[in-house]
Amino acid sequence: MARPRDFDTDVVVERAMQAFWTLGYANTSPAALAEATGVGKGSLYNAFGSKRELFERALDRYDRLGAEFTAELLARPGTTRECLRAFLYDSVDSDLAQPIRRGCLAVNTAVELAGHDPDIARAVHRAVERTMTALEARIAQGVRDGDVPRSLDPRATAEYVMSTLAGLRVMARSYDAATLHRIVDTALAMLGSL
């Protein structure tokens, strides 16, 4: 008869996500996962099957948390420009507040794995697409509300904002807040009267 688990699966996935985010997939050894989660290697593999399966669960958790973060920021009162500015500022500020600047787990994963792993590429694409869809919806709302010019295409603008965010998350690993905030302000200014 199998022993019951003496750990909370969600807590383990959260801790594993933090380890993968800090170290990257390849550099997160089974020993590092055991140390980060507080669960023995054997128990981890019994519960999650493999390092890869645990990583996929961690990436899915990151995607869900990112979607909640995005939805909360984009739903705040204010103009579209104010919401996008808050979203971009808060994204980089959260990176800068960490003891180790890690950037974005999805961006890091795209760089490390997506080029040679179609399953991971699809997972990263889903995460990015979810954020772009939320951005597109907020920009389209701005068009309806009259604070975004009708000449701006909501999808193309969302893609531009998303690519700016990806670049910011990489740059947050080595640049200061003033530089990153200036980039946000410049990117929004380039969108014209948004």
GROMACS .gro file of C-alpha atoms in nm:
model
  194
    1MET     CA    1   0.000   0.000   0.000
    2ALA     CA    2   0.137   0.342  -0.098
    3ARG     CA    3   0.213   0.594   0.174
    4PRO     CA    4   0.002   0.908   0.169
    5ARG     CA    5   0.181   1.224   0.058
    6ASP     CA    6   0.300   1.436   0.345
    7PHE     CA    7   0.335   1.753   0.139
    8ASP     CA    8   0.110   2.004  -0.030
    9THR     CA    9   0.141   1.961  -0.407
   10ASP     CA   10   0.071   2.329  -0.477
   11VAL     CA   11   0.345   2.437  -0.236
   12VAL     CA   12   0.592   2.196  -0.397
   13VAL     CA   13   0.506   2.319  -0.748
   14GLU     CA   14   0.546   2.682  -0.630
   15ARG     CA   15   0.887   2.609  -0.478
   16ALA     CA   16   0.996   2.414  -0.785
   17MET     CA   17   0.882   2.706  -1.002
   18GLN     CA   18   1.101   2.939  -0.797
   19ALA     CA   19   1.401   2.706  -0.839
   20PHE     CA   20   1.353   2.668  -1.215
   21TRP     CA   21   1.301   3.044  -1.247
   22THR     CA   22   1.623   3.120  -1.060
   23LEU     CA   23   1.847   2.847  -1.202
   24GLY     CA   24   1.695   2.761  -1.540
   25TYR     CA   25   1.578   2.417  -1.643
   26ALA     CA   26   1.916   2.260  -1.720
   27ASN     CA   27   2.083   2.393  -1.405
   28THR     CA   28   1.806   2.278  -1.172
   29SER     CA   29   1.930   1.938  -1.061
   30PRO     CA   30   1.718   1.680  -0.880
   31ALA     CA   31   1.917   1.765  -0.566
   32ALA     CA   32   1.838   2.136  -0.611
   33LEU     CA   33   1.469   2.052  -0.652
   34ALA     CA   34   1.473   1.838  -0.339
   35GLU     CA   35   1.640   2.119  -0.145
   36ALA     CA   36   1.406   2.388  -0.282
   37THR     CA   37   1.088   2.191  -0.222
   38GLY     CA   38   1.183   2.015   0.100
   39VAL     CA   39   1.076   1.685  -0.057
   40GLY     CA   40   1.311   1.395  -0.122
   41LYS     CA   41   1.407   1.314  -0.480
   42GLY     CA   42   1.228   0.980  -0.471
   43SER     CA   43   0.908   1.133  -0.341
   44LEU     CA   44   0.927   1.410  -0.603
   45TYR     CA   45   0.960   1.160  -0.884
   46ASN     CA   46   0.686   0.940  -0.740
   47ALA     CA   47   0.452   1.239  -0.720
   48PHE     CA   48   0.541   1.417  -1.045
   49GLY     CA   49   0.694   1.148  -1.267
   50SER     CA   50   1.002   1.338  -1.380
   51LYS     CA   51   1.188   1.667  -1.362
   52ARG     CA   52   1.029   1.755  -1.696
   53GLU     CA   53   0.675   1.694  -1.571
   54LEU     CA   54   0.741   1.900  -1.259
   55PHE     CA   55   0.883   2.177  -1.480
   56GLU     CA   56   0.571   2.172  -1.699
   57ARG     CA   57   0.354   2.204  -1.388
   58ALA     CA   58   0.573   2.492  -1.267
   59LEU     CA   59   0.551   2.666  -1.605
   60ASP     CA   60   0.172   2.623  -1.603
   61ARG     CA   61   0.157   2.775  -1.253
   62TYR     CA   62   0.369   3.069  -1.369
   63ASP     CA   63   0.132   3.118  -1.662
   64ARG     CA   64  -0.175   3.119  -1.434
   65LEU     CA   65  -0.016   3.361  -1.189
   66GLY     CA   66   0.093   3.586  -1.476
   67ALA     CA   67  -0.260   3.585  -1.617
   68GLU     CA   68  -0.400   3.689  -1.279
   69PHE     CA   69  -0.137   3.964  -1.245
   70THR     CA   70  -0.212   4.093  -1.595
   71ALA     CA   71  -0.589   4.084  -1.549
   72GLU     CA   72  -0.568   4.269  -1.218
   73LEU     CA   73  -0.348   4.546  -1.356
   74LEU     CA   74  -0.540   4.592  -1.679
   75ALA     CA   75  -0.874   4.605  -1.495
   76ARG     CA   76  -0.773   4.901  -1.280
   77PRO     CA   77  -0.950   5.231  -1.334
   78GLY     CA   78  -0.783   5.475  -1.568
   79THR     CA   79  -0.704   5.526  -1.931
   80THR     CA   80  -0.553   5.259  -2.147
   81ARG     CA   81  -0.216   5.438  -2.134
   82GLU     CA   82  -0.232   5.445  -1.753
   83CYS     CA   83  -0.318   5.075  -1.736
   84LEU     CA   84  -0.042   4.976  -1.980
   85ARG     CA   85   0.209   5.195  -1.799
   86ALA     CA   86   0.116   5.037  -1.464
   87PHE     CA   87   0.136   4.689  -1.617
   88LEU     CA   88   0.484   4.750  -1.764
   89TYR     CA   89   0.617   4.937  -1.460
   90ASP     CA   90   0.488   4.675  -1.216
   91SER     CA   91   0.635   4.395  -1.428
   92VAL     CA   92   0.986   4.540  -1.419
   93ASP     CA   93   0.954   4.663  -1.062
   94SER     CA   94   0.867   4.312  -0.948
   95ASP     CA   95   1.184   4.186  -1.120
   96LEU     CA   96   1.395   4.455  -0.956
   97ALA     CA   97   1.252   4.379  -0.610
   98GLN     CA   98   1.386   4.023  -0.614
   99PRO     CA   99   1.715   3.937  -0.441
  100ILE     CA  100   1.825   3.766  -0.763
  101ARG     CA  101   1.711   3.931  -1.084
  102ARG     CA  102   1.554   3.650  -1.280
  103GLY     CA  103   1.353   3.822  -1.550
  104CYS     CA  104   1.055   3.628  -1.679
  105LEU     CA  105   1.032   3.249  -1.652
  106ALA     CA  106   0.848   3.227  -1.986
  107VAL     CA  107   1.108   3.442  -2.164
  108ASN     CA  108   1.394   3.253  -1.998
  109THR     CA  109   1.235   2.923  -2.101
  110ALA     CA  110   1.187   3.043  -2.458
  111VAL     CA  111   1.556   3.131  -2.478
  112GLU     CA  112   1.675   2.812  -2.310
  113LEU     CA  113   1.442   2.546  -2.449
  114ALA     CA  114   1.182   2.659  -2.703
  115GLY     CA  115   1.418   2.657  -3.000
  116HIS     CA  116   1.466   2.281  -2.977
  117ASP     CA  117   1.165   2.161  -2.780
  118PRO     CA  118   0.830   2.191  -2.964
  119ASP     CA  119   0.623   2.107  -2.655
  120ILE     CA  120   0.789   2.379  -2.450
  121ALA     CA  121   0.763   2.620  -2.745
  122ARG     CA  122   0.386   2.559  -2.749
  123ALA     CA  123   0.361   2.612  -2.372
  124VAL     CA  124   0.552   2.941  -2.393
  125HIS     CA  125   0.342   3.047  -2.692
  126ARG     CA  126   0.022   2.979  -2.494
  127ALA     CA  127   0.148   3.189  -2.202
  128VAL     CA  128   0.253   3.478  -2.425
  129GLU     CA  129  -0.068   3.456  -2.625
  130ARG     CA  130  -0.277   3.474  -2.308
  131THR     CA  131  -0.104   3.798  -2.208
  132MET     CA  132  -0.132   3.942  -2.559
  133THR     CA  133  -0.502   3.860  -2.568
  134ALA     CA  134  -0.553   4.047  -2.239
  135LEU     CA  135  -0.354   4.344  -2.372
  136GLU     CA  136  -0.551   4.339  -2.697
  137ALA     CA  137  -0.881   4.337  -2.506
  138ARG     CA  138  -0.773   4.635  -2.293
  139ILE     CA  139  -0.659   4.829  -2.600
  140ALA     CA  140  -0.986   4.746  -2.781
  141GLN     CA  141  -1.173   4.873  -2.474
  142GLY     CA  142  -0.970   5.193  -2.504
  143VAL     CA  143  -1.081   5.229  -2.866
  144ARG     CA  144  -1.445   5.187  -2.756
  145ASP     CA  145  -1.396   5.430  -2.465
  146GLY     CA  146  -1.233   5.685  -2.695
  147ASP     CA  147  -0.894   5.704  -2.519
  148VAL     CA  148  -0.717   5.506  -2.795
  149PRO     CA  149  -0.721   5.634  -3.153
  150ARG     CA  150  -0.926   5.419  -3.389
  151SER     CA  151  -0.623   5.412  -3.620
  152LEU     CA  152  -0.434   5.184  -3.379
  153ASP     CA  153  -0.490   4.815  -3.440
  154PRO     CA  154  -0.548   4.652  -3.098
  155ARG     CA  155  -0.376   4.325  -3.194
  156ALA     CA  156  -0.069   4.487  -3.351
  157THR     CA  157  -0.042   4.724  -3.055
  158ALA     CA  158  -0.068   4.434  -2.809
  159GLU     CA  159   0.212   4.254  -2.998
  160TYR     CA  160   0.427   4.566  -2.976
  161VAL     CA  161   0.362   4.604  -2.602
  162MET     CA  162   0.434   4.233  -2.550
  163SER     CA  163   0.766   4.251  -2.734
  164THR     CA  164   0.855   4.559  -2.528
  165LEU     CA  165   0.771   4.367  -2.211
  166ALA     CA  166   0.988   4.070  -2.315
  167GLY     CA  167   1.281   4.303  -2.378
  168LEU     CA  168   1.225   4.480  -2.048
  169ARG     CA  169   1.221   4.152  -1.859
  170VAL     CA  170   1.558   4.057  -2.011
  171MET     CA  171   1.702   4.402  -1.943
  172ALA     CA  172   1.574   4.394  -1.584
  173ARG     CA  173   1.845   4.141  -1.511
  174SER     CA  174   2.112   4.412  -1.539
  175TYR     CA  175   1.958   4.760  -1.575
  176ASP     CA  176   1.819   4.999  -1.315
  177ALA     CA  177   1.462   5.115  -1.262
  178ALA     CA  178   1.519   5.461  -1.411
  179THR     CA  179   1.638   5.311  -1.740
  180LEU     CA  180   1.358   5.056  -1.757
  181HIS     CA  181   1.090   5.313  -1.673
  182ARG     CA  182   1.230   5.545  -1.940
  183ILE     CA  183   1.198   5.260  -2.193
  184VAL     CA  184   0.835   5.208  -2.090
  185ASP     CA  185   0.759   5.577  -2.128
  186THR     CA  186   0.934   5.590  -2.466
  187ALA     CA  187   0.748   5.282  -2.591
  188LEU     CA  188   0.413   5.430  -2.490
  189ALA     CA  189   0.506   5.767  -2.643
  190MET     CA  190   0.587   5.591  -2.970
  191LEU     CA  191   0.230   5.467  -2.979
  192GLY     CA  192   0.120   5.825  -3.031
  193SER     CA  193  -0.176   5.956  -2.844
  194LEU     CA  194  -0.247   5.626  -2.670
   0.00000   0.00000   0.00000
